[in-house]
Amino acid sequence: GESVGLHLPTLSVQEGDNSIINCAYSNSASDYFIWYKQESGKGPQFIIDIRSNMDKRQGQRVTVLLNKTVKHLSLQIAATQPGDSAVYFCAENIGRGTSYGKLTFGQGTILTVHP
Amino acid sequence: ETGVTQSPTHLIKTRGQQVTLRCSSQSGHNTVSWYQQALGQGPQFIFQYYREEENGRGNFPPRFSGLQFPNYSSELNVNALELDDSALYLCASSLQSGRRETQYFGPGTRLLVL
């Protein structure tokens, strides 16, 4: 079946460190991936996305890496700040059949940044 | 802020009742998707509407239904509520319906079924 999962459910870092959040996916046909950040009491907030024809994409303080060979996705956050503390989800857009436009989410990683 | 709003923010219902949740999409977005997020889990896709028609559905029973209006606001209706329906319900809007369209989420409606 199709699934998107995370290796680490929790991650604690010190302010200023770099953070890496990992995600594994099982559907080799997936071609679009998104990282979302969800703070307590809020909806998921778009961070960055990547298409399968790329292996790296950079945003402001964030980088997403895609390794299609091993079906692995990672989110790197540079100079992590306390405001980055949240749950991070990777999501995959399946986009076929009756599930067209469906996002499949992993279970999430809790990132805690200590001052 | 994503420009996607939802109402109400919180709701308490009893088992067997019916509920309607509302969503206002980001301006210009003609596609809305609904998700259910149980505590400690990632969101699960319920269905998507594009130009007022259902355009994809996840593994949810028919008692979950929706509507999308010409002004791109939408509703999620759940009949015969069950205890397991307690969750955060999220709507997400996107500019178009497609595999590579970024979906922008609202803050959600937290539903508690007693």
XYZ file of N, CA and C in Angstrom:
687
model
N 0.817 -1.197 0.000
C 0.000 0.000 0.000
C 0.853 1.250 0.000
N 0.216 2.384 -0.012
C 0.961 3.629 -0.021
C 1.042 4.167 1.394
N 2.190 4.678 1.763
C 2.350 5.235 3.103
C 3.547 6.161 3.110
N 3.486 7.091 3.990
C 4.607 7.995 4.209
C 4.899 7.952 5.691
N 6.110 7.665 6.087
C 6.393 7.530 7.512
C 7.636 8.266 7.912
N 7.809 8.484 9.167
C 8.936 9.196 9.718
C 9.759 8.260 10.560
N 11.102 8.445 10.521
C 11.972 7.585 11.293
C 11.944 7.965 12.759
N 11.983 9.258 13.081
C 12.104 9.725 14.443
C 10.868 10.491 14.851
N 10.190 10.048 15.876
C 9.009 10.778 16.325
C 9.333 12.052 17.102
N 10.501 12.155 17.739
C 10.865 13.346 18.496
C 12.301 13.731 18.203
N 12.549 15.026 18.254
C 13.888 15.549 18.039
C 14.072 16.766 18.931
N 15.110 16.749 19.761
C 15.422 17.894 20.613
C 16.757 18.468 20.204
N 16.815 19.775 20.020
C 18.050 20.447 19.623
C 18.222 21.719 20.428
N 19.434 22.223 20.423
C 19.720 23.500 21.062
C 19.540 24.623 20.034
N 19.129 25.752 20.525
C 19.002 26.922 19.658
C 20.315 27.186 18.931
N 20.216 27.416 17.646
C 21.398 27.681 16.841
C 21.932 26.459 16.118
N 21.556 25.267 16.599
C 21.980 24.052 15.911
C 21.197 23.882 14.612
N 21.705 22.993 13.774
C 20.960 22.592 12.582
C 20.129 21.355 12.914
N 18.932 21.284 12.360
C 18.037 20.150 12.601
C 17.818 19.394 11.302
N 17.711 18.080 11.427
C 17.391 17.250 10.266
C 16.234 16.333 10.634
N 15.171 16.430 9.873
C 13.996 15.588 10.081
C 13.856 14.678 8.869
N 13.687 13.406 9.115
C 13.667 12.415 8.047
C 12.285 11.848 7.795
N 12.102 11.337 6.602
C 10.824 10.772 6.197
C 11.068 9.697 5.149
N 10.376 8.573 5.282
C 10.442 7.514 4.285
C 9.087 7.406 3.598
N 9.100 7.124 2.327
C 7.841 6.907 1.621
C 7.924 5.580 0.887
N 6.774 5.003 0.612
C 6.777 3.655 0.045
C 6.299 3.610 -1.400
N 5.628 4.671 -1.863
C 5.085 4.643 -3.216
C 6.120 5.200 -4.190
N 6.734 4.314 -4.945
C 7.803 4.729 -5.854
C 7.290 5.597 -6.993
N 5.976 5.606 -7.205
C 5.406 6.429 -8.271
C 5.146 7.863 -7.821
N 5.331 8.140 -6.532
C 5.082 9.497 -6.020
C 6.026 10.486 -6.657
N 5.502 11.645 -6.999
C 6.355 12.617 -7.689
C 6.274 14.025 -7.129
N 5.625 14.170 -5.972
C 5.537 15.504 -5.377
C 5.465 15.339 -3.875
N 6.325 16.076 -3.172
C 6.416 15.948 -1.727
C 6.414 17.331 -1.091
N 5.819 17.385 0.088
C 5.678 18.664 0.781
C 6.021 18.482 2.260
N 6.641 19.475 2.816
C 6.843 19.527 4.262
C 5.921 20.593 4.851
N 5.245 20.185 5.942
C 4.381 21.103 6.668
C 4.849 21.191 8.117
N 4.616 22.356 8.713
C 4.882 22.594 10.122
C 3.536 22.846 10.798
N 3.308 22.166 11.922
C 2.056 22.380 12.621
C 2.326 22.744 14.075
N 1.964 23.944 14.436
C 2.084 24.389 15.814
C 0.799 24.034 16.563
N 0.921 23.982 17.864
C -0.204 23.586 18.707
C -1.422 24.474 18.449
N -2.565 23.841 18.167
C -3.796 24.585 17.972
C -3.954 25.219 16.609
N -3.037 24.908 15.685
C -3.100 25.505 14.348
C -3.134 24.424 13.279
N -3.487 24.854 12.076
C -3.441 23.942 10.951
C -2.037 23.829 10.405
N -1.759 22.815 9.587
C -0.430 22.671 8.991
C -0.073 23.882 8.133
N 1.163 24.310 8.263
C 1.668 25.461 7.518
C 2.692 24.983 6.503
N 2.496 25.331 5.242
C 3.419 24.940 4.186
C 4.810 25.502 4.451
N 5.826 24.618 4.311
C 7.206 25.065 4.467
C 7.904 25.079 3.114
N 7.949 23.927 2.482
C 8.679 23.789 1.234
C 8.204 22.531 0.524
N 8.319 22.525 -0.787
C 7.949 21.334 -1.546
C 9.061 20.979 -2.521
N 8.955 19.783 -3.080
C 9.945 19.341 -4.057
C 9.292 18.362 -5.018
N 9.651 18.470 -6.276
C 9.144 17.548 -7.275
C 10.180 16.462 -7.505
N 9.751 15.348 -8.039
C 10.633 14.185 -8.131
C 11.743 14.363 -9.158
N 11.654 15.387 -9.991
C 12.739 15.608 -10.957
C 13.877 16.431 -10.351
N 13.785 16.680 -9.039
C 14.816 17.405 -8.319
C 15.308 16.536 -7.158
N 16.534 16.784 -6.698
C 16.995 16.072 -5.506
C 17.273 17.017 -4.342
N 17.187 18.308 -4.603
C 17.432 19.278 -3.542
C 16.708 20.569 -3.873
N 16.164 21.177 -2.824
C 15.543 22.484 -3.004
C 15.754 23.276 -1.725
N 16.108 24.559 -1.897
C 16.390 25.382 -0.727
C 15.396 26.506 -0.598
N 15.055 26.803 0.672
C 14.234 27.960 0.970
C 14.978 28.808 1.985
N 14.219 29.610 2.693
C 14.849 30.435 3.715
C 15.116 29.586 4.950
N 16.340 29.298 5.245
C 16.815 28.478 6.370
C 16.408 27.009 6.269
N 15.695 26.619 5.250
C 15.289 25.220 5.097
C 15.761 24.659 3.765
N 16.084 23.378 3.798
C 16.486 22.642 2.611
C 15.783 21.300 2.631
N 15.230 20.906 1.508
C 14.643 19.580 1.403
C 15.495 18.760 0.444
N 15.777 17.539 0.853
C 16.547 16.611 0.037
C 15.676 15.411 -0.292
N 15.752 14.972 -1.523
C 14.970 13.824 -1.969
C 15.903 12.775 -2.554
N 15.831 11.577 -2.023
C 16.605 10.459 -2.539
C 15.620 9.405 -3.037
N 15.392 9.398 -4.337
C 14.390 8.497 -4.891
C 14.850 7.051 -4.883
N 16.154 6.841 -4.875
C 16.686 5.475 -4.889
C 16.251 4.708 -3.659
N 16.324 5.383 -2.511
C 15.935 4.726 -1.261
C 14.611 5.254 -0.733
N 13.943 6.056 -1.531
C 12.631 6.604 -1.164
C 12.679 7.310 0.187
N 13.545 8.309 0.253
C 13.780 9.023 1.496
C 13.752 10.520 1.252
N 13.165 11.215 2.196
C 13.008 12.664 2.140
C 13.517 13.241 3.450
N 14.200 14.369 3.394
C 14.615 14.999 4.638
C 14.406 16.505 4.579
N 14.215 17.072 5.751
C 14.081 18.517 5.904
C 15.203 18.979 6.808
N 16.011 19.901 6.329
C 17.082 20.471 7.116
C 16.719 21.905 7.486
N 16.822 22.218 8.755
C 16.559 23.574 9.237
C 17.872 24.113 9.781
N 18.329 25.201 9.224
C 19.588 25.805 9.663
C 19.327 26.776 10.814
N 20.288 26.817 11.743
C 20.224 27.764 12.865
C 18.842 27.735 13.512
N 18.485 26.564 13.999
C 17.154 26.353 14.554
C 16.854 27.336 15.684
N 15.639 27.839 15.683
C 15.201 28.825 16.665
C 14.057 28.267 17.504
N 13.829 28.810 18.688
C 12.709 28.317 19.516
C 11.371 28.359 18.777
N 11.193 29.323 17.899
C 9.955 29.406 17.126
C 9.788 28.287 16.121
N 10.828 27.501 15.917
C 10.729 26.350 15.011
C 10.123 25.142 15.717
N 9.974 25.211 17.030
C 9.391 24.099 17.784
C 7.962 23.863 17.309
N 7.713 22.640 16.862
C 6.419 22.290 16.287
C 6.453 20.816 15.902
N 5.352 20.344 15.337
C 5.323 19.015 14.717
C 5.529 19.207 13.216
N 6.413 18.417 12.639
C 6.714 18.512 11.214
C 6.221 17.255 10.515
N 5.475 17.475 9.437
C 4.932 16.377 8.649
C 5.491 16.433 7.234
N 5.854 15.269 6.715
C 6.052 15.185 5.287
C 4.759 14.662 4.677
N 4.483 15.046 3.469
C 3.261 14.614 2.791
C 3.585 14.346 1.333
N 2.825 13.429 0.787
C 3.013 12.989 -0.582
C 1.695 13.184 -1.313
N 1.778 13.678 -2.545
C 0.576 13.823 -3.341
C 0.464 12.624 -4.260
N -0.551 11.825 -4.030
C -0.726 10.596 -4.790
C -1.222 10.905 -6.189
N -2.339 11.576 -6.262
C -2.833 12.091 -7.531
C -3.170 11.070 -8.590
N -3.881 10.014 -8.202
C -4.349 9.117 -9.254
C -5.699 8.541 -8.880
N -6.473 8.185 -9.895
C -7.761 7.548 -9.672
C -8.674 8.398 -8.827
N -9.389 7.759 -7.930
C -10.345 8.477 -7.102
C -9.662 9.253 -5.983
N -8.374 9.115 -5.857
C -7.651 9.853 -4.825
C -6.881 11.028 -5.402
N -7.315 11.500 -6.539
C -6.652 12.605 -7.205
C -6.571 13.806 -6.286
N -5.381 14.337 -6.145
C -5.197 15.503 -5.292
C -5.052 15.173 -3.825
N -5.088 13.909 -3.471
C -4.980 13.497 -2.073
C -3.557 13.684 -1.564
N -3.437 14.238 -0.369
C -2.156 14.289 0.322
C -2.130 13.160 1.343
N -1.065 12.384 1.342
C -0.859 11.353 2.350
C 0.231 11.829 3.290
N -0.104 11.920 4.569
C 0.811 12.450 5.571
C 1.472 11.329 6.364
N 2.678 11.597 6.800
C 3.325 10.746 7.772
C 2.794 11.049 9.161
N 3.319 10.345 10.165
C 2.790 10.530 11.520
C 3.305 11.795 12.189
N 4.395 12.357 11.728
C 4.909 13.589 12.294
C 6.128 13.404 13.178
N 6.968 14.418 13.241
C 8.104 14.482 14.158
C 7.959 15.718 15.014
N 8.075 15.532 16.320
C 8.001 16.662 17.234
C 9.401 17.249 17.379
N 9.564 18.485 16.978
C 10.837 19.186 17.129
C 10.738 20.131 18.315
N 11.673 19.976 19.252
C 11.735 20.865 20.411
C 13.080 21.572 20.388
N 13.061 22.887 20.427
C 14.279 23.687 20.394
C 14.467 24.333 21.763
N 15.586 24.023 22.390
C 15.876 24.547 23.724
C 16.721 25.806 23.612
N 16.338 26.856 24.352
C 17.108 28.116 24.292
C 18.511 27.939 24.864
N -0.370 33.721 7.822
C -1.783 33.364 7.600
C -1.990 32.863 6.167
N -2.812 31.838 6.034
C -3.015 31.238 4.713
C -4.203 31.828 3.980
N -5.048 32.597 4.655
C -6.259 33.110 4.030
C -7.388 32.110 4.017
N -7.190 30.953 4.635
C -8.234 29.937 4.723
C -8.816 30.003 6.134
N -10.122 30.158 6.230
C -10.768 30.250 7.536
C -11.770 29.118 7.714
N -11.973 28.740 8.967
C -12.919 27.664 9.278
C -13.771 28.055 10.473
N -14.995 27.538 10.477
C -15.870 27.782 11.624
C -16.752 26.573 11.867
N -17.129 26.318 13.120
C -16.610 26.994 14.309
C -15.207 26.508 14.649
N -14.602 27.064 15.666
C -13.274 26.611 16.073
C -13.369 25.343 16.903
N -14.398 25.265 17.717
C -14.624 24.088 18.553
C -16.105 23.737 18.533
N -16.378 22.446 18.740
C -17.759 21.984 18.698
C -17.885 20.712 19.518
N -18.944 20.626 20.293
C -19.221 19.401 21.053
C -20.580 18.869 20.613
N -20.603 17.593 20.248
C -21.830 16.927 19.825
C -21.953 15.599 20.575
N -23.139 15.032 20.506
C -23.334 13.704 21.091
C -23.491 12.666 19.981
N -23.208 11.455 20.321
C -23.268 10.340 19.367
C -24.644 10.287 18.692
N -24.626 10.088 17.383
C -25.869 10.021 16.624
C -26.309 11.338 16.001
N -25.760 12.438 16.499
C -26.130 13.736 15.941
C -25.445 13.962 14.599
N -25.820 15.073 13.976
C -25.242 15.485 12.702
C -24.496 16.802 12.918
N -23.453 17.036 12.117
C -22.682 18.267 12.264
C -22.320 18.824 10.892
N -22.263 20.133 10.806
C -21.806 20.825 9.586
C -20.659 21.743 9.937
N -19.546 21.556 9.259
C -18.371 22.394 9.443
C -18.174 23.223 8.182
N -17.681 24.447 8.360
C -17.574 25.366 7.229
C -16.150 25.830 6.988
N -15.890 26.142 5.734
C -14.548 26.551 5.319
C -14.666 27.645 4.262
N -13.830 28.637 4.377
C -13.750 29.669 3.360
C -12.356 29.608 2.756
N -12.307 29.336 1.452
C -11.016 29.126 0.794
C -10.283 30.440 0.577
N -9.002 30.298 0.292
C -8.204 31.451 -0.092
C -8.763 32.016 -1.392
N -8.750 33.328 -1.514
C -9.305 33.992 -2.671
C -8.711 33.457 -3.972
N -9.593 33.092 -4.894
C -9.135 32.610 -6.202
C -8.902 31.117 -6.264
N -8.942 30.434 -5.132
C -8.705 28.989 -5.126
C -10.002 28.253 -5.412
N -9.983 27.373 -6.423
C -11.216 26.698 -6.803
C -11.286 25.254 -6.319
N -10.330 24.862 -5.527
C -10.277 23.483 -5.047
C -10.184 23.478 -3.521
N -10.979 22.640 -2.895
C -10.915 22.505 -1.444
C -10.856 21.026 -1.079
N -10.001 20.725 -0.132
C -9.869 19.359 0.367
C -10.160 19.364 1.864
N -10.714 18.279 2.341
C -10.997 18.132 3.771
C -10.190 16.964 4.324
N -9.690 17.163 5.538
C -8.886 16.152 6.208
C -9.377 15.990 7.650
N -9.204 14.775 8.162
C -9.476 14.502 9.565
C -8.147 14.205 10.246
N -7.893 14.869 11.365
C -6.656 14.634 12.094
C -6.973 14.204 13.520
N -6.751 12.937 13.790
C -6.912 12.424 15.142
C -5.728 12.871 15.984
N -5.904 12.887 17.275
C -4.860 13.345 18.185
C -3.592 12.517 18.019
N -2.478 13.190 17.801
C -1.206 12.502 17.676
C -0.957 11.852 16.332
N -1.820 12.132 15.357
C -1.678 11.531 14.024
C -1.547 12.617 12.957
N -1.137 12.195 11.782
C -1.152 13.110 10.653
C -2.556 13.199 10.073
N -2.838 14.248 9.328
C -4.166 14.384 8.706
C -4.448 13.244 7.725
N -5.717 12.828 7.683
C -6.174 11.798 6.752
C -7.148 12.425 5.764
N -6.922 12.177 4.502
C -7.729 12.759 3.427
C -9.146 12.212 3.459
N -10.134 13.142 3.453
C -11.542 12.727 3.401
C -12.030 12.800 1.960
N -12.011 14.003 1.393
C -12.365 14.184 -0.025
C -11.923 15.553 -0.497
N -12.050 15.734 -1.812
C -11.694 16.996 -2.444
C -12.828 17.435 -3.358
N -13.054 18.744 -3.396
C -14.041 19.317 -4.306
C -13.355 20.292 -5.258
N -13.746 20.190 -6.510
C -13.218 21.070 -7.555
C -14.398 21.558 -8.372
N -14.561 22.866 -8.433
C -15.673 23.462 -9.170
C -16.989 22.797 -8.808
N -17.211 22.662 -7.514
C -18.465 22.201 -6.925
C -18.760 20.714 -7.106
N -17.794 19.965 -7.630
C -17.974 18.523 -7.797
C -16.944 17.772 -6.956
N -17.351 16.636 -6.392
C -16.389 15.806 -5.673
C -15.354 15.271 -6.657
N -14.110 15.392 -6.293
C -13.004 15.101 -7.206
C -11.975 14.178 -6.557
N -12.432 13.243 -5.805
C -11.520 12.330 -5.123
C -11.996 12.124 -3.705
N -11.863 10.906 -3.217
C -12.354 10.571 -1.897
C -11.414 9.576 -1.235
N -11.208 9.734 0.042
C -10.416 8.791 0.818
C -11.293 7.699 1.402
N -10.764 6.961 2.356
C -11.471 5.830 2.936
C -12.406 6.252 4.072
N -13.381 7.040 3.725
C -14.378 7.482 4.694
C -15.767 7.063 4.209
N -16.650 6.700 5.157
C -17.987 6.217 4.776
C -18.856 7.335 4.205
N -19.962 6.957 3.569
C -20.845 7.950 2.928
C -21.460 8.949 3.890
N -21.457 8.658 5.196
C -22.041 9.632 6.114
C -21.187 10.904 6.213
N -19.996 10.853 5.619
C -19.177 12.062 5.443
C -19.490 12.597 4.041
N -20.048 13.784 3.987
C -20.375 14.368 2.695
C -19.973 15.836 2.687
N -19.950 16.397 1.491
C -19.507 17.779 1.397
C -20.252 18.567 0.346
N -20.039 19.853 0.398
C -20.566 20.759 -0.608
C -19.532 21.847 -0.854
N -19.470 22.286 -2.102
C -18.658 23.459 -2.419
C -19.565 24.430 -3.152
N -19.467 25.693 -2.813
C -20.368 26.701 -3.356
C -19.657 27.547 -4.415
N -20.419 28.259 -5.251
C -19.791 29.055 -6.322
C -18.782 30.068 -5.827
N -18.918 30.519 -4.588
C -17.948 31.473 -4.059
C -16.758 30.755 -3.426
N -16.674 29.443 -3.644
C -15.581 28.583 -3.196
C -15.561 28.339 -1.700
N -16.604 28.773 -0.981
C -16.729 28.306 0.393
C -17.226 26.867 0.340
N -17.069 26.149 1.423
C -17.449 24.743 1.403
C -17.911 24.285 2.771
N -18.534 23.125 2.777
C -19.030 22.513 4.006
C -18.643 21.047 4.056
N -18.412 20.581 5.258
C -18.263 19.156 5.525
C -19.412 18.770 6.441
N -20.182 17.776 6.043
C -21.285 17.279 6.835
C -20.992 15.855 7.299
N -21.243 15.604 8.553
C -21.079 14.263 9.080
C -22.387 13.872 9.768
N -22.973 12.780 9.304
C -24.217 12.260 9.896
C -23.910 11.138 10.878
N -24.883 10.882 11.755
C -24.784 9.742 12.680
C -23.414 9.699 13.347
N -23.075 10.766 14.028
C -21.746 10.886 14.633
C -21.417 9.713 15.548
N -20.162 9.305 15.467
C -19.630 8.251 16.322
C -18.516 8.836 17.188
N -18.224 8.143 18.284
C -17.190 8.643 19.196
C -15.860 8.833 18.479
N -15.549 7.931 17.552
C -14.276 7.992 16.819
C -14.198 9.154 15.838
N -15.299 9.861 15.656
C -15.267 11.044 14.784
C -14.645 12.243 15.494
N -14.384 12.117 16.779
C -13.733 13.187 17.523
C -12.344 13.411 16.936
N -12.093 14.618 16.473
C -10.829 14.908 15.784
C -10.785 16.387 15.423
N -9.653 16.790 14.876
C -9.510 18.116 14.271
C -9.819 17.977 12.786
N -10.747 18.756 12.286
C -11.111 18.706 10.878
C -10.513 19.921 10.172
N -9.736 19.635 9.169
C -8.992 20.661 8.447
C -9.492 20.776 7.022
N -9.615 21.988 6.552
C -9.825 22.159 5.127
C -8.578 22.817 4.543
N -8.346 22.546 3.294
C -7.174 23.088 2.604
C -7.608 23.528 1.215
N -7.184 24.682 0.812
C -7.540 25.143 -0.530
C -6.305 25.185 -1.417
N -6.544 25.018 -2.686
C -5.466 25.103 -3.668
C -5.990 25.791 -4.915
N -5.046 26.322 -5.678
C -5.413 27.127 -6.841
C -6.122 26.282 -7.889
N -5.635 25.055 -8.068
C -6.231 24.148 -9.028
C -6.270 22.769 -8.410
N -7.005 21.877 -9.033
C -6.994 20.491 -8.622
C -5.882 19.806 -9.382
N -4.958 19.222 -8.686
C -3.871 18.573 -9.399
C -2.891 17.926 -8.465
N -2.034 17.119 -9.046
C -1.086 16.357 -8.250
C -0.012 17.229 -7.627
N 0.244 18.359 -8.209
C 1.359 19.158 -7.724
C 0.927 20.531 -7.249
N -0.297 20.608 -6.807
C -0.791 21.878 -6.318
C -0.600 21.963 -4.809
N 0.023 23.019 -4.360
C 0.211 23.232 -2.933
C -1.134 23.483 -2.281
N -1.390 22.783 -1.194
C -2.629 22.953 -0.444
C -2.338 23.769 0.806
N -3.151 24.806 1.021
C -2.992 25.706 2.159
C -4.111 25.439 3.158
N -3.713 25.176 4.385
C -4.660 24.735 5.392
C -5.224 25.868 6.245
N -6.462 25.664 6.668
C -7.060 26.518 7.664
C -6.681 26.053 9.056
N -7.153 26.756 10.084
C -6.782 26.418 11.466
C -7.495 25.192 12.011
N -8.566 24.763 11.345
C -9.256 23.562 11.770
C -10.432 23.816 12.700
N -11.306 22.827 12.755
C -12.407 22.784 13.723
C -12.207 21.550 14.577
N -12.144 21.764 15.878
C -11.983 20.613 16.783
C -13.356 20.126 17.201
N -13.649 18.883 16.833
C -14.948 18.274 17.130
C -14.783 17.224 18.220
N -15.615 17.319 19.219
C -15.636 16.321 20.284
C -17.016 15.676 20.278
N -17.032 14.351 20.169
C -18.289 13.603 20.182
C -18.382 12.834 21.488
N -19.440 13.105 22.240
C -19.622 12.464 23.549
C -20.696 11.378 23.502
